[in-house]
PDB file of C-alpha atoms in Angstrom:
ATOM      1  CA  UNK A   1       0.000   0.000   0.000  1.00 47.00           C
ATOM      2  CA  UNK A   2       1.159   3.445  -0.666  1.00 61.00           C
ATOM      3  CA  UNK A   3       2.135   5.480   2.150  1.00 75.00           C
ATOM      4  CA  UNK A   4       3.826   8.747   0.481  1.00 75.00           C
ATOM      5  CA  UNK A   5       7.145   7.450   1.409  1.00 76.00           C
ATOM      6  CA  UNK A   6       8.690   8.248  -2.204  1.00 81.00           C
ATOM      7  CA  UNK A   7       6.951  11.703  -2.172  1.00 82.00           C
ATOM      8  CA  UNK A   8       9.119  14.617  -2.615  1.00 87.00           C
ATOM      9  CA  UNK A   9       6.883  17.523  -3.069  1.00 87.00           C
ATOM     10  CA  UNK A  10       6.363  20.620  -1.201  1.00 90.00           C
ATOM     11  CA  UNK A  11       3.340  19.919   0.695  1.00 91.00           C
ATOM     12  CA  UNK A  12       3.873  21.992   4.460  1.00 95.00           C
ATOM     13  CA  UNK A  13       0.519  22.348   5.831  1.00 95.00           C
ATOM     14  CA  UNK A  14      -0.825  19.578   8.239  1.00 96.00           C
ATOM     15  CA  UNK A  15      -4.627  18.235   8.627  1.00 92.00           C
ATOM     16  CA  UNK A  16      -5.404  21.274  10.978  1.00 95.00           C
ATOM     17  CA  UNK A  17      -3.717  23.691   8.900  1.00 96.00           C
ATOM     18  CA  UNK A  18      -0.385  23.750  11.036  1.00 97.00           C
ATOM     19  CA  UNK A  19       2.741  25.009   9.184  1.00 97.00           C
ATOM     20  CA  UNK A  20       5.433  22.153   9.493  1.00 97.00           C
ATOM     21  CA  UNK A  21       8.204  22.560  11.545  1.00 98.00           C
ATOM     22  CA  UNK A  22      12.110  22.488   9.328  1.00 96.00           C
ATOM     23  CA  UNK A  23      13.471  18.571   9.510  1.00 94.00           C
ATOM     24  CA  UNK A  24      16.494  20.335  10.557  1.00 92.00           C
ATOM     25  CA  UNK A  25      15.327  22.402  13.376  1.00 94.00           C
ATOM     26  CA  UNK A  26      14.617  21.058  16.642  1.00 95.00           C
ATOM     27  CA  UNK A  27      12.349  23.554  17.665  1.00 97.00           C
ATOM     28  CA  UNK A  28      10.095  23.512  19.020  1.00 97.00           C
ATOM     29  CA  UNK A  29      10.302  19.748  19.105  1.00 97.00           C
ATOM     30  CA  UNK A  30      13.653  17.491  19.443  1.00 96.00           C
ATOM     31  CA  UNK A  31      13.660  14.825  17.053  1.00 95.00           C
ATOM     32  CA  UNK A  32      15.695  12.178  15.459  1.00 92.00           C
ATOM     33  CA  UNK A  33      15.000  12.544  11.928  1.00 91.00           C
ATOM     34  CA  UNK A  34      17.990  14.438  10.754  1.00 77.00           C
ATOM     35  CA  UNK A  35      20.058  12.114  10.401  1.00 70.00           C
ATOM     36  CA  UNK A  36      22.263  10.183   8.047  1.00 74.00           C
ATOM     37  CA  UNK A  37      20.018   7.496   7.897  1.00 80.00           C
ATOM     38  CA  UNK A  38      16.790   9.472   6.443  1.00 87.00           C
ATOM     39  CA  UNK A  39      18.731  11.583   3.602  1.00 84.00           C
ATOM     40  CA  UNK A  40      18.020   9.294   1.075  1.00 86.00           C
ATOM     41  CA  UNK A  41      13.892   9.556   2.518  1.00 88.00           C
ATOM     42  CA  UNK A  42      13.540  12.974   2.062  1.00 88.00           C
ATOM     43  CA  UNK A  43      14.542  15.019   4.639  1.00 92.00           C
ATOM     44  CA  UNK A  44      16.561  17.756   4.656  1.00 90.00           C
ATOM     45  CA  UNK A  45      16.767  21.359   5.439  1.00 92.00           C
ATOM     46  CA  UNK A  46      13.164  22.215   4.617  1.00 94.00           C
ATOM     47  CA  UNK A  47       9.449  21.462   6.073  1.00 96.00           C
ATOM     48  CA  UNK A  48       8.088  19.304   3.639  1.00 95.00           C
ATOM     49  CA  UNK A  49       5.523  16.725   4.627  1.00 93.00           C
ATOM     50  CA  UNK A  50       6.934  13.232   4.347  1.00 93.00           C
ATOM     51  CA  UNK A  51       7.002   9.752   5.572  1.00 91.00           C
ATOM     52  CA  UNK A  52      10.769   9.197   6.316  1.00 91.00           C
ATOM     53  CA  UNK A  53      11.121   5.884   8.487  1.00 87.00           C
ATOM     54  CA  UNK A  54       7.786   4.178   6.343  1.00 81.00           C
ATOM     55  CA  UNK A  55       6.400   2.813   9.020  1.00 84.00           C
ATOM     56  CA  UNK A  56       2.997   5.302   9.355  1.00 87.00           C
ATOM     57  CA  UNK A  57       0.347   5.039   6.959  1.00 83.00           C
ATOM     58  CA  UNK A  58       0.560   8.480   5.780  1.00 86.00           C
ATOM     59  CA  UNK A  59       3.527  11.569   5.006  1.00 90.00           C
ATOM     60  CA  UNK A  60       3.693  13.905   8.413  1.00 94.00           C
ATOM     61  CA  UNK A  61       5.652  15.936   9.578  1.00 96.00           C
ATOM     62  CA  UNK A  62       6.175  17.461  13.124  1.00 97.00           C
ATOM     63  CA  UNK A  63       4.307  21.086  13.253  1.00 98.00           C
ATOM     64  CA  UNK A  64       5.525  24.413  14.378  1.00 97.00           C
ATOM     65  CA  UNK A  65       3.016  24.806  17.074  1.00 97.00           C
ATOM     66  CA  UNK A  66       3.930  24.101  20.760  1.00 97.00           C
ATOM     67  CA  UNK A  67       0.328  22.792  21.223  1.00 97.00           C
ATOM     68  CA  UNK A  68       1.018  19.930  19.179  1.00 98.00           C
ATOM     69  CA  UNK A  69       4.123  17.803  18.617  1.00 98.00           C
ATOM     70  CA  UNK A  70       2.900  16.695  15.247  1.00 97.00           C
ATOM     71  CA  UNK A  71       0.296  16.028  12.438  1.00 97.00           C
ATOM     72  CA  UNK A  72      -0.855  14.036   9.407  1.00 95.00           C
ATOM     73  CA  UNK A  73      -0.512  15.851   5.956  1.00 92.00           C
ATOM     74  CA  UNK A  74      -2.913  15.219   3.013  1.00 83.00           C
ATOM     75  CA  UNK A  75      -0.945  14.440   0.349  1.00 77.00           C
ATOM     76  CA  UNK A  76      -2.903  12.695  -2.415  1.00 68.00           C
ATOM     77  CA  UNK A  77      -1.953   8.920  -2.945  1.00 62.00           C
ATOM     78  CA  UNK A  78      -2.644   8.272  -7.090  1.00 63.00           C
ATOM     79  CA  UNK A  79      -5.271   5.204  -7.151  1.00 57.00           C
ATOM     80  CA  UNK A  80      -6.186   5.654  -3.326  1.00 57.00           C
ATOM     81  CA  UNK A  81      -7.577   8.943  -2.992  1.00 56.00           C
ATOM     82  CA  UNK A  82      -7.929  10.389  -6.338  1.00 55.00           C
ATOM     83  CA  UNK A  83      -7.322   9.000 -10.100  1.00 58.00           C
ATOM     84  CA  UNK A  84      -4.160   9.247 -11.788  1.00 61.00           C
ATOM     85  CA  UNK A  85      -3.296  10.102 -15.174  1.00 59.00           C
ATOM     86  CA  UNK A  86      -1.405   7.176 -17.099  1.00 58.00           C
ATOM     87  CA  UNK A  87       2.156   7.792 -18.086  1.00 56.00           C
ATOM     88  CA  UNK A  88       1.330   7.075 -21.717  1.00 58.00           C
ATOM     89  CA  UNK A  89      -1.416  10.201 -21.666  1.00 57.00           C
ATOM     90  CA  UNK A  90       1.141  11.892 -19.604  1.00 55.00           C
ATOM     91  CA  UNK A  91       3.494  12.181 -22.765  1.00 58.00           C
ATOM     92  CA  UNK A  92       0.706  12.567 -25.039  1.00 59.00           C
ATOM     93  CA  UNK A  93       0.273  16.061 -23.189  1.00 57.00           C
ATOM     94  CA  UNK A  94      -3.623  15.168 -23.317  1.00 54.00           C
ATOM     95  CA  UNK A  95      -3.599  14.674 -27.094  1.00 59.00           C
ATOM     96  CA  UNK A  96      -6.627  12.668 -27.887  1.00 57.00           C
ATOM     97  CA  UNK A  97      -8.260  13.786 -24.823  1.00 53.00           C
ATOM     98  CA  UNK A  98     -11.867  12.422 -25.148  1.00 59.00           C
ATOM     99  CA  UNK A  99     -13.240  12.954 -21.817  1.00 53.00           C
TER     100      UNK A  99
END
């Protein structure tokens, strides 16, 4: 099942509408994500939503409010929560669109 573990985009609003907190900050919450061992998963010196150890169903990240350590981010899954658009119609650039 997809969990957003390979996504890389620049989602950094939570659920609730929190602004993520920077992987590389740890304020206001310590952490252990930035680290060697989660380069290659995404994190880095931003607050992108992701899903670095793959172990929660969803990408995350921890927020920049004190109130709460951290949230869920909606980040569409392709074929879970919305359609996707087929590489092959991808490189078409929508040619032959009949929709």
């Amino acid at each position: 099942a997809a969990k957003g573990d390979g996504y890389r985009g620049k989602q950094s609003i939570t659920y609730s509408g929190l602004t993520c907190q920077k992987w590389s900050s740890q304020s206001p919450h310590k952490h252990g994500y930035y680290t060697a061992k989660y380069f290659n998963n995404g994190i880095g010196n931003h607050n992108y939503c992701r899903n670095p150890s793959e172990k929660y169903a969803r990408t995350w990240c921890f927020t920049d409010s004190h109130k709460k350590r951290w949230d869920w981010c909606y980040v569409p899954t392709c074929g879970i929560d919305v359609g996707c658009w087929p590489a092959a119609d991808r490189a078409a650039k929508g040619d032959g669109y009949r929709g």
